[in-house]
């Protein structure tokens, strides 16, 4: 599974299908960046660090 696919799956499960669709139109690096930003904003920096290990 690519980083982008992981991000799409995560965004869909955490924030719903509209968020997954939003990132599906982005390039891989932009997708990862947007996902990390949303995770950090909603769940805090510690969860964002966990996200880094998932997409790393």
Short mmCIF file of C-alpha atoms in Angstrom, two decimals:
data_model
loop_
_atom_site.label_atom_id
_atom_site.label_comp_id
_atom_site.label_asym_id
_atom_site.label_seq_id
_atom_site.Cartn_x
_atom_site.Cartn_y
_atom_site.Cartn_z
CA UNK A 1 0.00 0.00 0.00
CA UNK A 2 1.39 3.41 -0.94
CA UNK A 3 1.60 6.36 1.45
CA UNK A 4 -1.21 8.04 -0.45
CA UNK A 5 -3.45 4.98 -0.16
CA UNK A 6 -2.74 4.80 3.58
CA UNK A 7 -3.64 8.48 3.94
CA UNK A 8 -6.84 8.11 1.95
CA UNK A 9 -7.88 5.16 4.09
CA UNK A 10 -7.06 7.02 7.30
CA UNK A 11 -8.85 10.19 6.23
CA UNK A 12 -11.91 8.21 5.24
CA UNK A 13 -12.04 6.32 8.53
CA UNK A 14 -11.39 9.35 10.73
CA UNK A 15 -13.15 12.16 8.88
CA UNK A 16 -15.50 10.53 6.37
CA UNK A 17 -15.63 9.86 2.65
CA UNK A 18 -15.53 13.53 1.64
CA UNK A 19 -12.11 13.93 3.29
CA UNK A 20 -10.82 10.79 1.58
CA UNK A 21 -12.00 12.15 -1.77
CA UNK A 22 -10.36 15.52 -1.09
CA UNK A 23 -6.92 13.99 -0.59
CA UNK A 24 -7.37 11.55 -3.47
CA UNK A 25 -7.00 14.49 -5.86
CA UNK A 26 -3.64 15.50 -4.37
CA UNK A 27 -0.16 14.28 -5.14
CA UNK A 28 1.34 11.85 -2.64
CA UNK A 29 3.44 14.35 -0.67
CA UNK A 30 0.61 16.91 -0.48
CA UNK A 31 -1.76 14.15 0.59
CA UNK A 32 0.55 13.03 3.41
CA UNK A 33 1.08 16.64 4.53
CA UNK A 34 -2.67 17.40 4.60
CA UNK A 35 -3.45 14.19 6.49
CA UNK A 36 -0.78 14.91 9.09
CA UNK A 37 -2.06 18.46 9.55
CA UNK A 38 -5.62 17.23 10.12
CA UNK A 39 -4.52 14.52 12.55
CA UNK A 40 -2.43 17.03 14.52
CA UNK A 41 -5.25 19.60 14.57
CA UNK A 42 -7.91 17.17 15.76
CA UNK A 43 -5.94 14.73 17.90
CA UNK A 44 -2.73 16.51 18.90
CA UNK A 45 0.93 16.27 18.07
CA UNK A 46 1.43 12.88 19.76
CA UNK A 47 -1.08 11.26 17.40
CA UNK A 48 0.55 13.07 14.49
CA UNK A 49 3.85 11.44 15.46
CA UNK A 50 2.10 8.06 15.38
CA UNK A 51 0.80 9.01 11.93
CA UNK A 52 4.40 9.61 10.83
CA UNK A 53 5.27 6.01 11.70
CA UNK A 54 2.28 4.72 9.73
CA UNK A 55 3.17 6.67 6.59
CA UNK A 56 6.94 6.60 7.05
#
